[in-house]
PDB file of C-alpha atoms in Angstrom:
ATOM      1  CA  UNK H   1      86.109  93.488  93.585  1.00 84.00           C
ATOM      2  CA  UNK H   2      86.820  92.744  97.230  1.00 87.00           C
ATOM      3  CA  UNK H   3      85.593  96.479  98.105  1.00 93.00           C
ATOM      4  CA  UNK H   4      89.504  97.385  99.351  1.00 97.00           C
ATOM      5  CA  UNK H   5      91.513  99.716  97.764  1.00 97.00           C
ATOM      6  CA  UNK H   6      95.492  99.460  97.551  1.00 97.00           C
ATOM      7  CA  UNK H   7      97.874 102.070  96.287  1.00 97.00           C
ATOM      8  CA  UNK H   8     100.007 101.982  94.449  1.00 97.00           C
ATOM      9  CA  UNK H   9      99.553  99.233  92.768  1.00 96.00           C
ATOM     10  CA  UNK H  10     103.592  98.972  91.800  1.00 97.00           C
ATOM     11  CA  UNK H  11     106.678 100.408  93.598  1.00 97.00           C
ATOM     12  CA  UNK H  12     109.926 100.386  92.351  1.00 98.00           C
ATOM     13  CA  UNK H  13     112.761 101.473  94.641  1.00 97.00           C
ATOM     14  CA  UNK H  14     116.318 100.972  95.737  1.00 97.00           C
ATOM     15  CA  UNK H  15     117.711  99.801  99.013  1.00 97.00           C
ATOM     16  CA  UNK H  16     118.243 101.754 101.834  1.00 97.00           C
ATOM     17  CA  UNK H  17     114.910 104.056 101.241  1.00 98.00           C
ATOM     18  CA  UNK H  18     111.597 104.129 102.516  1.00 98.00           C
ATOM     19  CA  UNK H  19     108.001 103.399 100.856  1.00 98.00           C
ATOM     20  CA  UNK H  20     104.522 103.984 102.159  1.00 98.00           C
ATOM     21  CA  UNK H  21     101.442 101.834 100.903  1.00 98.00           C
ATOM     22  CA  UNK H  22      98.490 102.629 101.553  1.00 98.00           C
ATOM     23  CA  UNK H  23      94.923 100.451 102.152  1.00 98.00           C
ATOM     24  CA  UNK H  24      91.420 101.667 102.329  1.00 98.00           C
ATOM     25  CA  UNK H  25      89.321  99.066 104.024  1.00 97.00           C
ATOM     26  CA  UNK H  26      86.051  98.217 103.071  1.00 96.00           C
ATOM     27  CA  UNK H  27      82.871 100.680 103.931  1.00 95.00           C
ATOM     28  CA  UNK H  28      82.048  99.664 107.633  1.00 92.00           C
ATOM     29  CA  UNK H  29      85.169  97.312 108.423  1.00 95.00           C
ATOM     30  CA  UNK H  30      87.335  98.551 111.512  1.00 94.00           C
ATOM     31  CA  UNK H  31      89.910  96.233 111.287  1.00 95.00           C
ATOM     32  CA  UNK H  32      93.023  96.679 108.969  1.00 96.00           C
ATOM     33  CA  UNK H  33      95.202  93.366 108.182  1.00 96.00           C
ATOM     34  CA  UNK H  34      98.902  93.878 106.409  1.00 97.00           C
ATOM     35  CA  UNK H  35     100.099  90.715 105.104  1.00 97.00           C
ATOM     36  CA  UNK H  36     103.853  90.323 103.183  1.00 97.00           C
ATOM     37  CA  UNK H  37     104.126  87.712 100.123  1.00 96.00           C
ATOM     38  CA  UNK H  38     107.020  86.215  99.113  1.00 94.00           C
ATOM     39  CA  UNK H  39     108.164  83.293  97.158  1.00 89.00           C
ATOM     40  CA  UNK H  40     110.423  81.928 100.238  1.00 88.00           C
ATOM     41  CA  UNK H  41     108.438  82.763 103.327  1.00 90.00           C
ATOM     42  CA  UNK H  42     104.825  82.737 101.844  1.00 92.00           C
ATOM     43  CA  UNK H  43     102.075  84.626 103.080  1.00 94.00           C
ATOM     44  CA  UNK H  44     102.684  85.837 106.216  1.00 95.00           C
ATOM     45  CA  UNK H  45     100.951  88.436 108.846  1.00 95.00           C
ATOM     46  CA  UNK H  46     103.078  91.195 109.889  1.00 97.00           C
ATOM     47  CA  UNK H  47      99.927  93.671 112.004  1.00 96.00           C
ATOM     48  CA  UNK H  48      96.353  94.467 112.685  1.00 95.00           C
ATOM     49  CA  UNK H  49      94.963  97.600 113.495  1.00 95.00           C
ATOM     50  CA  UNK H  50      91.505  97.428 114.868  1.00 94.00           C
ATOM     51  CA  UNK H  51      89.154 101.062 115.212  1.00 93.00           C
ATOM     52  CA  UNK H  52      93.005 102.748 114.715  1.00 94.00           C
ATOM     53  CA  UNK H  53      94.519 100.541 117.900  1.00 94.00           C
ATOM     54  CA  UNK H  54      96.943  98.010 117.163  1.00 94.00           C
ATOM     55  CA  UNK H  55      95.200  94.545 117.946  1.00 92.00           C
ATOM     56  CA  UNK H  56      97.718  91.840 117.151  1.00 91.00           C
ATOM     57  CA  UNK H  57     101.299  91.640 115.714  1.00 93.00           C
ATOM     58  CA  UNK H  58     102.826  89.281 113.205  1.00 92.00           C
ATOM     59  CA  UNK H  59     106.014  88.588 111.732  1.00 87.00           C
ATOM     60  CA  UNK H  60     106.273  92.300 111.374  1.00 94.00           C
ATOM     61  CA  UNK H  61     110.591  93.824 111.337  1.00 95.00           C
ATOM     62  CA  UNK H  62     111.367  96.470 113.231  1.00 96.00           C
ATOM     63  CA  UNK H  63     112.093  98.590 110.029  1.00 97.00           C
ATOM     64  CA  UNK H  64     108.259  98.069 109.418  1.00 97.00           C
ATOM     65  CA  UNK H  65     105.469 100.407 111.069  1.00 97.00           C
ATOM     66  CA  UNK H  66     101.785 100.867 110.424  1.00 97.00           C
ATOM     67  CA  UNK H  67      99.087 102.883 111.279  1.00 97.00           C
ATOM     68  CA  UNK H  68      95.243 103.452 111.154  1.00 97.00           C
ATOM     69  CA  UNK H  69      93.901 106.831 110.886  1.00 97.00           C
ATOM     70  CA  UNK H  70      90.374 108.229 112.189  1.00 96.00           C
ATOM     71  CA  UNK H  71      89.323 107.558 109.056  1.00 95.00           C
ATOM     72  CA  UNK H  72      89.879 103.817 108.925  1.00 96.00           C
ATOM     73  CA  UNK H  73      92.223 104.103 106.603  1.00 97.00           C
ATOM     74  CA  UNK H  74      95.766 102.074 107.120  1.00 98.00           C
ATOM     75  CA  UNK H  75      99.147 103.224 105.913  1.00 98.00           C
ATOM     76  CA  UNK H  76     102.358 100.685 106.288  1.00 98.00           C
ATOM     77  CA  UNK H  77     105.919 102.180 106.357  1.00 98.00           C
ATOM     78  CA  UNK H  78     108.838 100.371 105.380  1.00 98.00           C
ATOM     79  CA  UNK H  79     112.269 101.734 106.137  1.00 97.00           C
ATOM     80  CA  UNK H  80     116.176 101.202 105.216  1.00 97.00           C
ATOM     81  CA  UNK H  81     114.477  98.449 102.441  1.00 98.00           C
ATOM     82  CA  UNK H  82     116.880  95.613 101.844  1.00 97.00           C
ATOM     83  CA  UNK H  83     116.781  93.457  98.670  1.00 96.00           C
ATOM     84  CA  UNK H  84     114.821  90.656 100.458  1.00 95.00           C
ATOM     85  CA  UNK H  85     111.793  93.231 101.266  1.00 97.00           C
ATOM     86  CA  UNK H  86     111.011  92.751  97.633  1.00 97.00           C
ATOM     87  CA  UNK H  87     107.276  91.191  98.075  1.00 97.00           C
ATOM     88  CA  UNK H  88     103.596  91.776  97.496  1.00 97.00           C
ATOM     89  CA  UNK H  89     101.865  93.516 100.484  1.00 98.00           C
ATOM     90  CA  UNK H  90      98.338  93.135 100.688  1.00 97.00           C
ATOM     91  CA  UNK H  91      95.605  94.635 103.026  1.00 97.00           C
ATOM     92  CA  UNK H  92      92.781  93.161 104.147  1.00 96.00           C
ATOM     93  CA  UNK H  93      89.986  94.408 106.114  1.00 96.00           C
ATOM     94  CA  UNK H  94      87.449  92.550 108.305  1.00 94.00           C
ATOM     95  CA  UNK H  95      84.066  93.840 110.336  1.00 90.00           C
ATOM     96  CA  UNK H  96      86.531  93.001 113.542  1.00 79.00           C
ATOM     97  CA  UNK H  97      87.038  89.695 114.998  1.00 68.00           C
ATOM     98  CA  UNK H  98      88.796  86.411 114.486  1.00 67.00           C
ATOM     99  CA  UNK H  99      85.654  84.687 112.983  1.00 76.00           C
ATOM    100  CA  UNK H 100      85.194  87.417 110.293  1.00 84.00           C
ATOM    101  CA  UNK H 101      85.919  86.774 106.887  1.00 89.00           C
ATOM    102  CA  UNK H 102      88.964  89.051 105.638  1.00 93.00           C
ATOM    103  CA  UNK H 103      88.459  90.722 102.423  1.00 94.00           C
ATOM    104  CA  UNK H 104      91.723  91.355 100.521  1.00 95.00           C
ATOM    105  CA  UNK H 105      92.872  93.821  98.323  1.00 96.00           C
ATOM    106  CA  UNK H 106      94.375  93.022  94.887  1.00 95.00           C
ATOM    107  CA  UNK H 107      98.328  94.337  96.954  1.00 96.00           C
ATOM    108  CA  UNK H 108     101.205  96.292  95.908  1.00 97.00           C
ATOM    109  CA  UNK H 109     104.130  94.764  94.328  1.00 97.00           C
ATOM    110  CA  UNK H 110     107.616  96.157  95.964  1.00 98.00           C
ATOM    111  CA  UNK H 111     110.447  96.396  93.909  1.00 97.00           C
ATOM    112  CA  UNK H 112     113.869  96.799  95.571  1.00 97.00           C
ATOM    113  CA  UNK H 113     116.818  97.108  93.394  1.00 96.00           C
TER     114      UNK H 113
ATOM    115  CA  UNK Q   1     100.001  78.162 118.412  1.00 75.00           C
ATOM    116  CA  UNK Q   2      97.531  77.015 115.705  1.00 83.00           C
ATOM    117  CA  UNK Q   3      98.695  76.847 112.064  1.00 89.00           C
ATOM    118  CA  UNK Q   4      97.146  74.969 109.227  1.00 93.00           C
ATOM    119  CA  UNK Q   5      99.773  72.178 107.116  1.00 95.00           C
ATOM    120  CA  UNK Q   6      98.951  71.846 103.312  1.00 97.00           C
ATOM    121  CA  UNK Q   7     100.125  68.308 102.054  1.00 94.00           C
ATOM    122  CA  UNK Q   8     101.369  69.043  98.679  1.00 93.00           C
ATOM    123  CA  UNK Q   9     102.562  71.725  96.863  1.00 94.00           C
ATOM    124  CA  UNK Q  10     101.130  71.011  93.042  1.00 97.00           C
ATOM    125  CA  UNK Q  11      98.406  69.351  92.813  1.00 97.00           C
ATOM    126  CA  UNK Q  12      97.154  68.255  89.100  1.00 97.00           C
ATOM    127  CA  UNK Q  13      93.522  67.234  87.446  1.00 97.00           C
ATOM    128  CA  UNK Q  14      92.272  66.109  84.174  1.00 97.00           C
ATOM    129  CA  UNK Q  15      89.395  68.197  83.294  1.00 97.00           C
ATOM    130  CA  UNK Q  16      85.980  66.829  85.211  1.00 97.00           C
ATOM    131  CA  UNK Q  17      88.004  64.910  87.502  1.00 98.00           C
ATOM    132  CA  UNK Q  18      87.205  65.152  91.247  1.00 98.00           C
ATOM    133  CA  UNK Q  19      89.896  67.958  92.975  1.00 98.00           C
ATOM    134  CA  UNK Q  20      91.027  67.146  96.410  1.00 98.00           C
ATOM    135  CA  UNK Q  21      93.151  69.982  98.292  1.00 98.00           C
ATOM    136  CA  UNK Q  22      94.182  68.801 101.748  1.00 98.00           C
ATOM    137  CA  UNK Q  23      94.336  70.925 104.914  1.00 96.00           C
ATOM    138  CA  UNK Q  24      95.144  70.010 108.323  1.00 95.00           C
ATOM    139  CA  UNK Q  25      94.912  71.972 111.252  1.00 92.00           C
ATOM    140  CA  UNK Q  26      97.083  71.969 114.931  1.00 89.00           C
ATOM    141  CA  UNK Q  27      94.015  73.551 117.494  1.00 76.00           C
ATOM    142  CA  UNK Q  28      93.489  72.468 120.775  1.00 69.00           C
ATOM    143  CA  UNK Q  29      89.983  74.588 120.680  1.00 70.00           C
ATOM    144  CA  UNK Q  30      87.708  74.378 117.496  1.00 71.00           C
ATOM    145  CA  UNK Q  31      89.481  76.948 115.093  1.00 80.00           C
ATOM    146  CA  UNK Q  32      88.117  79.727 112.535  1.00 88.00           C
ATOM    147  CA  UNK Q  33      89.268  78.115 109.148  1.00 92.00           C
ATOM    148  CA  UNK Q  34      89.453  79.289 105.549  1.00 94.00           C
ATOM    149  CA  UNK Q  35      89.608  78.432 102.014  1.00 97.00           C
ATOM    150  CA  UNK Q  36      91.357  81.222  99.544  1.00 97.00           C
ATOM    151  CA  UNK Q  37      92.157  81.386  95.918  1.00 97.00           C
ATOM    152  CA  UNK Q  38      94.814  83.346  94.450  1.00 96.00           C
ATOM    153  CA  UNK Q  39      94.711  83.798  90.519  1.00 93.00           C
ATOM    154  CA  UNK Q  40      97.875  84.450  88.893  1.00 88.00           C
ATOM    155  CA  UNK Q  41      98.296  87.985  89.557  1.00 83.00           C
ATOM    156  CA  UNK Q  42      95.579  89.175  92.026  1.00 87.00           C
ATOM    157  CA  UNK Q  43      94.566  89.381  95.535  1.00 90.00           C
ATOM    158  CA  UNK Q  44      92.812  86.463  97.465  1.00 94.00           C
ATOM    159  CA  UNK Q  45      89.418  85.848  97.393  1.00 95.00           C
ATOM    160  CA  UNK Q  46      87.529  83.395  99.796  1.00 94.00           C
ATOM    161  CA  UNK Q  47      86.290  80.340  99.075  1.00 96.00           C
ATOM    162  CA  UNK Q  48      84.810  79.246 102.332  1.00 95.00           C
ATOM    163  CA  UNK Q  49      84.806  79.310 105.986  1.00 92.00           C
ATOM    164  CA  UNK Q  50      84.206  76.997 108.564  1.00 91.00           C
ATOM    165  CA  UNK Q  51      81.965  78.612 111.385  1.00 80.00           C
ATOM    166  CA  UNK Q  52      80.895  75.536 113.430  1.00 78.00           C
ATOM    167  CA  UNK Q  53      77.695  75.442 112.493  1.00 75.00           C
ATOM    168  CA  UNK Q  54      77.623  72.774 109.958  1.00 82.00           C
ATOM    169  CA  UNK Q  55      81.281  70.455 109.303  1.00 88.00           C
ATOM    170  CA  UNK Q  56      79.974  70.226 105.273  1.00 93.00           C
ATOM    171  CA  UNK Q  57      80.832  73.850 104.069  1.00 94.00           C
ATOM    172  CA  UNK Q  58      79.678  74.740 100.686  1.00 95.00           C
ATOM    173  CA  UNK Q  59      81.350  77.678  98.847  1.00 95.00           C
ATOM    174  CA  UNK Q  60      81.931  79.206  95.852  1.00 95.00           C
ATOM    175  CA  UNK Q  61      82.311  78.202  92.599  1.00 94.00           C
ATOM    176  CA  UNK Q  62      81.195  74.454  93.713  1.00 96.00           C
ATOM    177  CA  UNK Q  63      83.526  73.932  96.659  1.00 97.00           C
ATOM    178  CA  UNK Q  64      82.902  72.476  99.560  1.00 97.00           C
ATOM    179  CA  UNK Q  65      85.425  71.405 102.830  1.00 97.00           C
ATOM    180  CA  UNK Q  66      84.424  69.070 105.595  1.00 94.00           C
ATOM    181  CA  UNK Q  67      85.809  69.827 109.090  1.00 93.00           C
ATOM    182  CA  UNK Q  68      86.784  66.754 110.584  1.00 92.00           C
ATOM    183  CA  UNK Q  69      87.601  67.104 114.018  1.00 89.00           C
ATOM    184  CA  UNK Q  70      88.744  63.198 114.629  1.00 89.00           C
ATOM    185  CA  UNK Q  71      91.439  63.999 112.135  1.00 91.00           C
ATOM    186  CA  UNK Q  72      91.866  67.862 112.283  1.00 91.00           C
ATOM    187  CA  UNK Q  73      91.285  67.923 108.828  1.00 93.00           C
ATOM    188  CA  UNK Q  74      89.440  70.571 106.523  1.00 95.00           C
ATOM    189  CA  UNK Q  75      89.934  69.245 103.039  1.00 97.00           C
ATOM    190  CA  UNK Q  76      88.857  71.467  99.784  1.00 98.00           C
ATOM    191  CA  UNK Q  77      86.171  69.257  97.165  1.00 98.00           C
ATOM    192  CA  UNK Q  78      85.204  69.987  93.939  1.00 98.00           C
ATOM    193  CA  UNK Q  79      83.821  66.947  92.059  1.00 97.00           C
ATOM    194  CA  UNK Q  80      84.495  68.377  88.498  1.00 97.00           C
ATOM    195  CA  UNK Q  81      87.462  70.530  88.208  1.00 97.00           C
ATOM    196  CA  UNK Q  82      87.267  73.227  85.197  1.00 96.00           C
ATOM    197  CA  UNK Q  83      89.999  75.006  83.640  1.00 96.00           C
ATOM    198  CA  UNK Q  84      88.907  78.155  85.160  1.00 95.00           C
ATOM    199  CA  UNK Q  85      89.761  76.271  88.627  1.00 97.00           C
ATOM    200  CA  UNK Q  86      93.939  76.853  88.024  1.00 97.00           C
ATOM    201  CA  UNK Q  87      94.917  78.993  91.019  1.00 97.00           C
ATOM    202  CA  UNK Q  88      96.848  78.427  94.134  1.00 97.00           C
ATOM    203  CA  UNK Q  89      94.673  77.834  97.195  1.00 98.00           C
ATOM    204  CA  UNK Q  90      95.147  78.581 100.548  1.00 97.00           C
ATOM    205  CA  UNK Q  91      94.111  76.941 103.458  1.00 96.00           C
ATOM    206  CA  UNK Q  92      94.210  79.375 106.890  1.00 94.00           C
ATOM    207  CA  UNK Q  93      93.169  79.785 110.299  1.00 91.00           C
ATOM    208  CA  UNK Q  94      92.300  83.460 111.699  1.00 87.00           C
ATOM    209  CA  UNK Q  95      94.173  83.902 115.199  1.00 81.00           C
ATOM    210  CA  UNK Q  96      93.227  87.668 114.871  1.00 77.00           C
ATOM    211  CA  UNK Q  97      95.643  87.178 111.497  1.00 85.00           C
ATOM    212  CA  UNK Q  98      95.430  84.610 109.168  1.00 88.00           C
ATOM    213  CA  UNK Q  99      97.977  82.097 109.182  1.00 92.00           C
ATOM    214  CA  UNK Q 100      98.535  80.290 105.810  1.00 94.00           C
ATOM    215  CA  UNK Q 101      99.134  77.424 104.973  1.00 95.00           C
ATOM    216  CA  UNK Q 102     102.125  77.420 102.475  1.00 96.00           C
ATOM    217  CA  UNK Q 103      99.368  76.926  99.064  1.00 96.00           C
ATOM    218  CA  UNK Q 104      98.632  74.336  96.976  1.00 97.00           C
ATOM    219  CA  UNK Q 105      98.903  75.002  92.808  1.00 97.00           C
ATOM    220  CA  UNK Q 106      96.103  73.469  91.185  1.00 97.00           C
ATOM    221  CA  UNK Q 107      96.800  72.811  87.083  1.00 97.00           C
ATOM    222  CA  UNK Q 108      93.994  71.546  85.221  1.00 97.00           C
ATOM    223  CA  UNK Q 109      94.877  69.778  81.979  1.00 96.00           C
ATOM    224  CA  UNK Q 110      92.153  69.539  78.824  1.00 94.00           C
TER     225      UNK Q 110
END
């Protein structure tokens, strides 16, 4: 148990909506990581939040937003979800920097039919 | 930009033989570099990390890397694979976000 918390742990949806996972970092860490899985792109970064400012942007579409809340806490919206957003979205949460290890959270797999 | 290159994809061991993952880096300055393992349906979980403290790393479940600056390598050991090593493993640098490599599947056959 990596200490971070990922809800839900399944979504099922159709195409055109919008979603909202949700990641609770680990007790103390003030940086949020959202990360996108897929079989064709791999595991790529899409944002960090750090101490709720945004610190560093991936591969992240414009149909995608995050946030970090006072409470460390890190929601990521998706919007207008196409087929191809079908993935596993983890979280991960570090103590801040680039040379901190990132603790992951077990993700949430996104079903778009 | 730095990124980490995984040569192959599949990667497969008798039982007790040595495992050899390989990882190479592109970094003009020394990088922050990772080991994870992904088991079949769950998150990643580190291995190791390279810090530049020591280029022998020695992680978890008996694996080790070496950072090799000469050939911007960071190749994953284990000298006796076990069954309980199948997983896809991810070599990564942190540039404020991790970027992986594209994984290696290790299968490890009785």
């Amino acid at each position: 148990d990596s200490g971070v918390t990922q809800t839900p742990k399944h979504l099922i949806t159709a195409t055109g909506q919008r979603v909202t996972l949700r990641c609770s970092p680990r007790s103390g860490d003030l940086s949020v990581y959202w990360y996108q899985q897929s079989l064709d792109q791999g595991l790529q970064f899409l944002i960090q939040y750090y101490n709720g400012e945004e610190r560093a942007k991936g591969n992240i579409l414009e149909r995608f937003s995050a946030q970090q809340f006072p409470d460390l806490h890190s929601e990521l919206n998706l919007s207008s979800l196409e087929l191809g957003d079908s993935a596993l979205y983890f979280c991960a949460s570090s103590a801040s920097g680039k040379s901190d290890t990132q603790y992951f959270g077990p993700g949430t797999r996104l079903t778009v039919l | 930009a730095q990124s980490v290159t995984q040569l192959g994809s599949h990667v497969s061991v008798s039982e007790g033989a040595l495992v050899l993952l390989r990882c190479n880096y592109s970094s003009s300055v020394p990088p922050y570099l990772f080991w994870y393992v992904q088991y079949p349906n769950q998150g990643l979980q580190l291995l190791l990390k390279y810090t530049s403290a020591a280029t022998l790393v020695k992680g978890i479940n008996g694996f080790e890397a070496e950072f090799k600056k000469s050939e911007t390598s960071f190749h994953l050991t284990k000298p006796s694979a076990h069954m309980s090593d199948a997983a896809e493993y991810f070599c990564a640098v942190s540039v404020g976000g991790m970027r992986f490599g594209a994984g290696t599947r290790l299968t490890v056959k009785p």
